[in-house]
PDB file of C-alpha atoms in Angstrom:
ATOM      1  CA  ALA A1250     201.034  60.905 107.133  1.00 68.00           C
ATOM      2  CA  GLN A1251     197.597  62.139 107.960  1.00 74.00           C
ATOM      3  CA  SER A1252     196.912  64.031 111.152  1.00 87.00           C
ATOM      4  CA  VAL A1253     193.864  65.397 112.910  1.00 93.00           C
ATOM      5  CA  SER A1254     193.794  68.550 115.010  1.00 94.00           C
ATOM      6  CA  GLN A1255     191.254  69.502 117.612  1.00 96.00           C
ATOM      7  CA  HIS A1256     192.257  72.899 118.885  1.00 87.00           C
ATOM      8  CA  ASN A1257     189.814  73.118 121.773  1.00 89.00           C
ATOM      9  CA  HIS A1258     191.080  70.940 124.582  1.00 92.00           C
ATOM     10  CA  HIS A1259     188.405  71.853 127.103  1.00 96.00           C
ATOM     11  CA  VAL A1260     185.145  73.669 126.471  1.00 97.00           C
ATOM     12  CA  ILE A1261     182.835  74.737 129.272  1.00 97.00           C
ATOM     13  CA  LEU A1262     179.279  75.800 128.471  1.00 97.00           C
ATOM     14  CA  SER A1263     176.044  76.409 130.281  1.00 97.00           C
ATOM     15  CA  GLU A1264     172.964  74.396 129.392  1.00 96.00           C
ATOM     16  CA  ALA A1265     171.137  75.655 126.311  1.00 96.00           C
ATOM     17  CA  ALA A1266     174.275  77.291 124.910  1.00 97.00           C
ATOM     18  CA  SER A1267     175.279  76.491 121.342  1.00 97.00           C
ATOM     19  CA  LEU A1268     178.292  74.300 120.680  1.00 97.00           C
ATOM     20  CA  GLU A1269     180.879  74.198 117.954  1.00 97.00           C
ATOM     21  CA  LEU A1270     183.966  71.998 118.220  1.00 97.00           C
ATOM     22  CA  GLY A1271     186.694  72.429 115.663  1.00 97.00           C
ATOM     23  CA  CYS A1272     188.352  69.625 113.709  1.00 97.00           C
ATOM     24  CA  ASN A1273     190.935  69.967 110.955  1.00 96.00           C
ATOM     25  CA  TYR A1274     192.742  67.218 109.103  1.00 93.00           C
ATOM     26  CA  SER A1275     195.858  67.232 106.990  1.00 89.00           C
ATOM     27  CA  TYR A1276     195.217  64.771 104.164  1.00 80.00           C
ATOM     28  CA  GLY A1277     194.419  66.157 100.708  1.00 71.00           C
ATOM     29  CA  GLY A1278     192.794  63.134  99.114  1.00 78.00           C
ATOM     30  CA  THR A1279     189.542  61.302  99.694  1.00 83.00           C
ATOM     31  CA  VAL A1280     188.596  61.079 103.344  1.00 87.00           C
ATOM     32  CA  ASN A1281     185.964  59.504 105.528  1.00 91.00           C
ATOM     33  CA  LEU A1282     185.270  61.604 108.616  1.00 94.00           C
ATOM     34  CA  PHE A1283     183.838  60.672 111.983  1.00 95.00           C
ATOM     35  CA  TRP A1284     182.938  62.157 115.338  1.00 97.00           C
ATOM     36  CA  TYR A1285     182.955  59.867 118.342  1.00 96.00           C
ATOM     37  CA  VAL A1286     181.830  60.630 121.885  1.00 96.00           C
ATOM     38  CA  GLN A1287     183.153  59.073 125.077  1.00 94.00           C
ATOM     39  CA  TYR A1288     180.982  59.586 128.159  1.00 94.00           C
ATOM     40  CA  PRO A1289     182.790  59.355 131.497  1.00 89.00           C
ATOM     41  CA  GLY A1290     183.987  55.825 132.116  1.00 85.00           C
ATOM     42  CA  GLN A1291     182.473  54.490 128.924  1.00 87.00           C
ATOM     43  CA  HIS A1292     183.594  53.359 125.493  1.00 88.00           C
ATOM     44  CA  LEU A1293     183.593  55.441 122.335  1.00 92.00           C
ATOM     45  CA  GLN A1294     180.334  55.726 120.462  1.00 93.00           C
ATOM     46  CA  LEU A1295     179.837  56.971 116.943  1.00 94.00           C
ATOM     47  CA  LEU A1296     178.008  60.316 116.780  1.00 96.00           C
ATOM     48  CA  LEU A1297     178.041  60.795 113.029  1.00 95.00           C
ATOM     49  CA  LYS A1298     180.022  60.118 109.891  1.00 94.00           C
ATOM     50  CA  TYR A1299     180.665  61.633 106.497  1.00 94.00           C
ATOM     51  CA  PHE A1300     181.565  59.539 103.464  1.00 91.00           C
ATOM     52  CA  SER A1301     180.225  61.527 100.512  1.00 90.00           C
ATOM     53  CA  GLY A1302     177.249  63.590  99.378  1.00 92.00           C
ATOM     54  CA  ASP A1303     175.646  66.349 101.432  1.00 94.00           C
ATOM     55  CA  PRO A1304     178.479  67.951 103.429  1.00 95.00           C
ATOM     56  CA  LEU A1305     176.094  68.695 106.300  1.00 96.00           C
ATOM     57  CA  VAL A1306     175.557  65.459 108.179  1.00 96.00           C
ATOM     58  CA  LYS A1307     173.215  64.861 111.057  1.00 96.00           C
ATOM     59  CA  GLY A1308     173.980  62.432 113.821  1.00 94.00           C
ATOM     60  CA  ILE A1309     172.446  61.185 117.010  1.00 93.00           C
ATOM     61  CA  LYS A1310     171.344  63.321 119.952  1.00 94.00           C
ATOM     62  CA  GLY A1311     170.900  66.471 117.887  1.00 95.00           C
ATOM     63  CA  PHE A1312     174.511  66.756 116.744  1.00 97.00           C
ATOM     64  CA  GLU A1313     175.512  67.739 113.244  1.00 97.00           C
ATOM     65  CA  ALA A1314     178.778  68.379 111.444  1.00 98.00           C
ATOM     66  CA  GLU A1315     179.754  70.205 108.293  1.00 97.00           C
ATOM     67  CA  PHE A1316     182.473  69.023 105.941  1.00 95.00           C
ATOM     68  CA  ILE A1317     184.228  71.959 104.298  1.00 95.00           C
ATOM     69  CA  LYS A1318     186.731  70.471 101.878  1.00 91.00           C
ATOM     70  CA  SER A1319     188.475  73.758 101.083  1.00 92.00           C
ATOM     71  CA  LYS A1320     189.218  74.267 104.769  1.00 94.00           C
ATOM     72  CA  PHE A1321     190.006  70.609 105.545  1.00 94.00           C
ATOM     73  CA  SER A1322     187.513  70.931 108.369  1.00 95.00           C
ATOM     74  CA  PHE A1323     184.727  68.874 109.894  1.00 97.00           C
ATOM     75  CA  ASN A1324     183.360  70.891 112.791  1.00 97.00           C
ATOM     76  CA  LEU A1325     180.800  69.478 115.179  1.00 98.00           C
ATOM     77  CA  ARG A1326     177.786  71.554 116.196  1.00 98.00           C
ATOM     78  CA  LYS A1327     174.775  71.409 118.436  1.00 98.00           C
ATOM     79  CA  PRO A1328     172.336  74.311 118.789  1.00 97.00           C
ATOM     80  CA  SER A1329     171.524  73.741 122.461  1.00 97.00           C
ATOM     81  CA  VAL A1330     173.611  71.543 124.744  1.00 97.00           C
ATOM     82  CA  GLN A1331     172.400  69.636 127.770  1.00 97.00           C
ATOM     83  CA  TRP A1332     174.141  68.605 130.951  1.00 96.00           C
ATOM     84  CA  SER A1333     174.123  65.020 129.646  1.00 96.00           C
ATOM     85  CA  ASP A1334     176.356  66.076 126.734  1.00 97.00           C
ATOM     86  CA  THR A1335     179.284  66.334 129.132  1.00 97.00           C
ATOM     87  CA  ALA A1336     181.852  63.998 127.590  1.00 97.00           C
ATOM     88  CA  GLU A1337     185.039  63.764 125.561  1.00 96.00           C
ATOM     89  CA  TYR A1338     184.582  64.279 121.822  1.00 97.00           C
ATOM     90  CA  PHE A1339     186.952  62.847 119.254  1.00 96.00           C
ATOM     91  CA  CYS A1340     187.230  63.695 115.598  1.00 96.00           C
ATOM     92  CA  ALA A1341     188.680  60.933 113.419  1.00 94.00           C
ATOM     93  CA  VAL A1342     189.692  60.479 109.808  1.00 91.00           C
ATOM     94  CA  ILE A1343     190.317  57.598 107.449  1.00 87.00           C
ATOM     95  CA  SER A1344     192.035  58.601 104.241  1.00 79.00           C
ATOM     96  CA  SER A1345     192.467  56.615 101.068  1.00 70.00           C
ATOM     97  CA  GLY A1346     196.241  56.753 101.364  1.00 60.00           C
ATOM     98  CA  SER A1347     196.675  55.667 104.956  1.00 53.00           C
ATOM     99  CA  ALA A1348     196.168  51.927 104.758  1.00 59.00           C
ATOM    100  CA  ARG A1349     192.656  52.692 105.961  1.00 67.00           C
ATOM    101  CA  GLN A1350     193.917  53.597 109.384  1.00 77.00           C
ATOM    102  CA  LEU A1351     191.574  55.569 111.626  1.00 84.00           C
ATOM    103  CA  THR A1352     193.477  58.526 113.034  1.00 89.00           C
ATOM    104  CA  PHE A1353     191.998  60.305 116.031  1.00 93.00           C
ATOM    105  CA  GLY A1354     192.354  63.889 117.141  1.00 94.00           C
ATOM    106  CA  SER A1355     193.477  64.559 120.692  1.00 93.00           C
ATOM    107  CA  GLY A1356     189.911  65.006 121.900  1.00 95.00           C
ATOM    108  CA  THR A1357     187.904  67.884 123.348  1.00 96.00           C
ATOM    109  CA  GLN A1358     186.498  67.657 126.841  1.00 96.00           C
ATOM    110  CA  LEU A1359     183.067  69.296 126.941  1.00 97.00           C
ATOM    111  CA  THR A1360     181.681  70.248 130.328  1.00 97.00           C
ATOM    112  CA  VAL A1361     178.096  71.481 130.441  1.00 97.00           C
ATOM    113  CA  LEU A1362     177.094  73.274 133.601  1.00 96.00           C
ATOM    114  CA  PRO A1363     173.513  72.813 134.790  1.00 90.00           C
TER     115      PRO A1363
ATOM    116  CA  ASP B1427     173.738  41.905 123.880  1.00 60.00           C
ATOM    117  CA  THR B1428     177.212  43.390 123.945  1.00 68.00           C
ATOM    118  CA  ALA B1429     178.557  43.876 120.430  1.00 92.00           C
ATOM    119  CA  VAL B1430     182.251  44.149 121.314  1.00 96.00           C
ATOM    120  CA  SER B1431     183.215  42.686 124.653  1.00 95.00           C
ATOM    121  CA  GLN B1432     186.583  42.767 126.331  1.00 96.00           C
ATOM    122  CA  THR B1433     187.774  41.059 129.461  1.00 96.00           C
ATOM    123  CA  PRO B1434     188.870  41.897 132.006  1.00 96.00           C
ATOM    124  CA  LYS B1435     187.509  45.391 132.582  1.00 94.00           C
ATOM    125  CA  TYR B1436     190.214  46.165 135.117  1.00 95.00           C
ATOM    126  CA  LEU B1437     193.668  44.649 135.381  1.00 96.00           C
ATOM    127  CA  VAL B1438     196.070  45.530 138.175  1.00 96.00           C
ATOM    128  CA  THR B1439     199.413  43.781 138.144  1.00 95.00           C
ATOM    129  CA  GLN B1440     203.093  44.190 138.900  1.00 95.00           C
ATOM    130  CA  MET B1441     205.930  45.169 136.635  1.00 96.00           C
ATOM    131  CA  GLY B1442     207.488  42.263 134.813  1.00 96.00           C
ATOM    132  CA  ASN B1443     204.337  40.138 134.695  1.00 96.00           C
ATOM    133  CA  ASP B1444     202.732  38.777 131.532  1.00 97.00           C
ATOM    134  CA  LYS B1445     199.019  39.390 130.974  1.00 97.00           C
ATOM    135  CA  SER B1446     196.372  38.940 128.289  1.00 97.00           C
ATOM    136  CA  ILE B1447     193.274  40.887 127.361  1.00 97.00           C
ATOM    137  CA  LYS B1448     190.551  39.149 125.393  1.00 97.00           C
ATOM    138  CA  CYS B1449     188.214  40.666 122.843  1.00 97.00           C
ATOM    139  CA  GLU B1450     185.230  39.202 121.058  1.00 97.00           C
ATOM    140  CA  GLN B1451     182.754  40.758 118.647  1.00 97.00           C
ATOM    141  CA  ASN B1452     179.393  39.318 117.625  1.00 96.00           C
ATOM    142  CA  LEU B1453     178.733  41.751 114.783  1.00 95.00           C
ATOM    143  CA  GLY B1454     180.097  39.548 112.037  1.00 95.00           C
ATOM    144  CA  HIS B1455     182.759  42.140 111.253  1.00 95.00           C
ATOM    145  CA  ASP B1456     185.879  41.238 109.307  1.00 92.00           C
ATOM    146  CA  THR B1457     188.210  43.780 110.873  1.00 93.00           C
ATOM    147  CA  MET B1458     189.303  44.176 114.474  1.00 95.00           C
ATOM    148  CA  TYR B1459     191.599  46.630 116.213  1.00 94.00           C
ATOM    149  CA  TRP B1460     193.446  47.383 119.402  1.00 95.00           C
ATOM    150  CA  TYR B1461     193.880  50.964 120.610  1.00 94.00           C
ATOM    151  CA  LYS B1462     195.743  52.428 123.554  1.00 95.00           C
ATOM    152  CA  GLN B1463     194.296  55.473 125.325  1.00 93.00           C
ATOM    153  CA  ASP B1464     196.778  57.258 127.549  1.00 90.00           C
ATOM    154  CA  SER B1465     196.144  59.362 130.635  1.00 89.00           C
ATOM    155  CA  LYS B1466     195.547  62.418 128.438  1.00 87.00           C
ATOM    156  CA  LYS B1467     192.801  60.549 126.587  1.00 87.00           C
ATOM    157  CA  PHE B1468     194.881  60.361 123.396  1.00 89.00           C
ATOM    158  CA  LEU B1469     193.868  57.329 121.300  1.00 91.00           C
ATOM    159  CA  LYS B1470     196.455  55.547 119.211  1.00 90.00           C
ATOM    160  CA  ILE B1471     195.990  52.470 117.104  1.00 90.00           C
ATOM    161  CA  MET B1472     198.238  49.551 117.927  1.00 92.00           C
ATOM    162  CA  PHE B1473     197.112  46.737 115.664  1.00 89.00           C
ATOM    163  CA  SER B1474     194.515  45.950 113.066  1.00 90.00           C
ATOM    164  CA  TYR B1475     193.490  42.525 111.799  1.00 88.00           C
ATOM    165  CA  ASN B1476     191.371  41.741 108.763  1.00 86.00           C
ATOM    166  CA  ASN B1477     190.054  38.188 108.554  1.00 82.00           C
ATOM    167  CA  LYS B1478     192.664  36.983 111.039  1.00 79.00           C
ATOM    168  CA  GLU B1479     195.543  38.613 109.162  1.00 81.00           C
ATOM    169  CA  LEU B1480     197.584  41.492 110.512  1.00 81.00           C
ATOM    170  CA  ILE B1481     197.189  44.603 108.351  1.00 78.00           C
ATOM    171  CA  ILE B1482     198.361  47.386 110.640  1.00 75.00           C
ATOM    172  CA  ASN B1483     201.137  47.090 113.167  1.00 72.00           C
ATOM    173  CA  GLU B1484     202.059  50.461 114.523  1.00 74.00           C
ATOM    174  CA  THR B1485     205.276  51.105 116.349  1.00 76.00           C
ATOM    175  CA  VAL B1486     204.622  49.275 119.562  1.00 85.00           C
ATOM    176  CA  PRO B1487     207.148  47.254 121.574  1.00 88.00           C
ATOM    177  CA  ASN B1488     207.345  43.625 120.543  1.00 89.00           C
ATOM    178  CA  ARG B1489     206.307  42.789 124.096  1.00 94.00           C
ATOM    179  CA  PHE B1490     202.800  43.326 122.713  1.00 93.00           C
ATOM    180  CA  SER B1491     201.555  40.449 120.594  1.00 92.00           C
ATOM    181  CA  PRO B1492     198.053  40.249 119.124  1.00 92.00           C
ATOM    182  CA  LYS B1493     196.511  36.892 118.381  1.00 92.00           C
ATOM    183  CA  SER B1494     193.429  36.282 116.273  1.00 92.00           C
ATOM    184  CA  PRO B1495     192.202  32.682 116.528  1.00 91.00           C
ATOM    185  CA  ASP B1496     189.218  33.523 114.321  1.00 91.00           C
ATOM    186  CA  LYS B1497     187.749  36.686 112.861  1.00 89.00           C
ATOM    187  CA  ALA B1498     185.466  37.210 115.870  1.00 95.00           C
ATOM    188  CA  HIS B1499     188.341  37.312 118.354  1.00 95.00           C
ATOM    189  CA  LEU B1500     191.426  39.459 118.735  1.00 95.00           C
ATOM    190  CA  ASN B1501     193.363  38.963 121.940  1.00 96.00           C
ATOM    191  CA  LEU B1502     196.267  41.066 123.164  1.00 96.00           C
ATOM    192  CA  HIS B1503     199.118  39.493 125.076  1.00 96.00           C
ATOM    193  CA  ILE B1504     201.644  41.668 126.842  1.00 96.00           C
ATOM    194  CA  ASN B1505     204.972  40.349 128.142  1.00 96.00           C
ATOM    195  CA  SER B1506     207.177  41.896 130.805  1.00 96.00           C
ATOM    196  CA  LEU B1507     204.787  44.693 131.703  1.00 96.00           C
ATOM    197  CA  GLU B1508     206.285  48.122 132.341  1.00 96.00           C
ATOM    198  CA  LEU B1509     204.993  51.180 134.187  1.00 95.00           C
ATOM    199  CA  GLY B1510     204.440  52.973 130.889  1.00 94.00           C
ATOM    200  CA  ASP B1511     201.980  50.307 129.793  1.00 95.00           C
ATOM    201  CA  SER B1512     199.420  51.694 132.234  1.00 96.00           C
ATOM    202  CA  ALA B1513     196.525  52.882 130.078  1.00 96.00           C
ATOM    203  CA  VAL B1514     193.081  51.965 128.897  1.00 95.00           C
ATOM    204  CA  TYR B1515     193.126  49.491 126.030  1.00 97.00           C
ATOM    205  CA  PHE B1516     190.177  49.461 123.657  1.00 96.00           C
ATOM    206  CA  CYS B1517     189.217  46.757 121.237  1.00 97.00           C
ATOM    207  CA  ALA B1518     187.110  47.703 118.216  1.00 96.00           C
ATOM    208  CA  SER B1519     185.659  46.113 115.112  1.00 96.00           C
ATOM    209  CA  SER B1520     184.277  47.273 111.799  1.00 93.00           C
ATOM    210  CA  ALA B1521     182.627  45.825 108.726  1.00 92.00           C
ATOM    211  CA  GLY B1522     185.455  47.119 106.569  1.00 85.00           C
ATOM    212  CA  THR B1523     188.616  49.133 106.970  1.00 81.00           C
ATOM    213  CA  ASN B1524     186.887  52.409 106.091  1.00 81.00           C
ATOM    214  CA  GLN B1525     183.674  51.765 107.989  1.00 87.00           C
ATOM    215  CA  PRO B1526     182.678  53.105 111.430  1.00 90.00           C
ATOM    216  CA  GLN B1527     184.254  51.213 114.271  1.00 93.00           C
ATOM    217  CA  HIS B1528     182.414  49.776 117.239  1.00 95.00           C
ATOM    218  CA  PHE B1529     184.337  49.901 120.481  1.00 95.00           C
ATOM    219  CA  GLY B1530     184.454  47.699 123.526  1.00 95.00           C
ATOM    220  CA  ASP B1531     184.183  49.106 127.039  1.00 93.00           C
ATOM    221  CA  GLY B1532     187.943  49.178 127.498  1.00 94.00           C
ATOM    222  CA  THR B1533     190.364  47.455 129.835  1.00 96.00           C
ATOM    223  CA  ARG B1534     192.030  49.690 132.393  1.00 95.00           C
ATOM    224  CA  LEU B1535     195.516  48.330 132.957  1.00 96.00           C
ATOM    225  CA  SER B1536     197.397  49.576 136.008  1.00 96.00           C
ATOM    226  CA  ILE B1537     200.978  48.566 136.630  1.00 95.00           C
ATOM    227  CA  LEU B1538     202.250  48.706 140.203  1.00 90.00           C
TER     228      LEU B1538
END
């Protein structure tokens, strides 16, 4: 069964700091990868996705992520965070062998201090 | 216009009661889902329907029964509610089973 690991449970940064959130998955076949964001009290919103092609994908609000197949990783980055980026971030994977089930990581709470 | 809407937003009830949560999507998507998010924010899929047919049924108690009257609706009925059912339940939809999912605002269920 596929699994997704987010090793950072809580990250605290000051505004303008750079961000990198780790995501690793366990499935060895074809995968579709996603990052979702959940602002306090709100629903999940898609930040970006990777299906194929350029492994560096750009999403909304200045976020990007890099798919490194050899490391089974899909880390999320942002060069300069803002207070409004405070939220929970979820990495998620759909693999070809999982009945197309979206599996989420445990989430990373990002707190940006003004 | 809300793409995926769930009602109610909050649900407070007593143990042993039966309750339903409704979900509707106006995106024309074929696939709909129910997720449970626990107090630690962990998201776990419960059910997935494609064109009104059940395609994923994770290990959830049979007190939980999804019903899809048409492909735009996926309701969740819960019998004999227990304390451990307290969570936020999210409905979602997608154009296909490997496509990005659009989520509703969630229903916060609290069991007294």
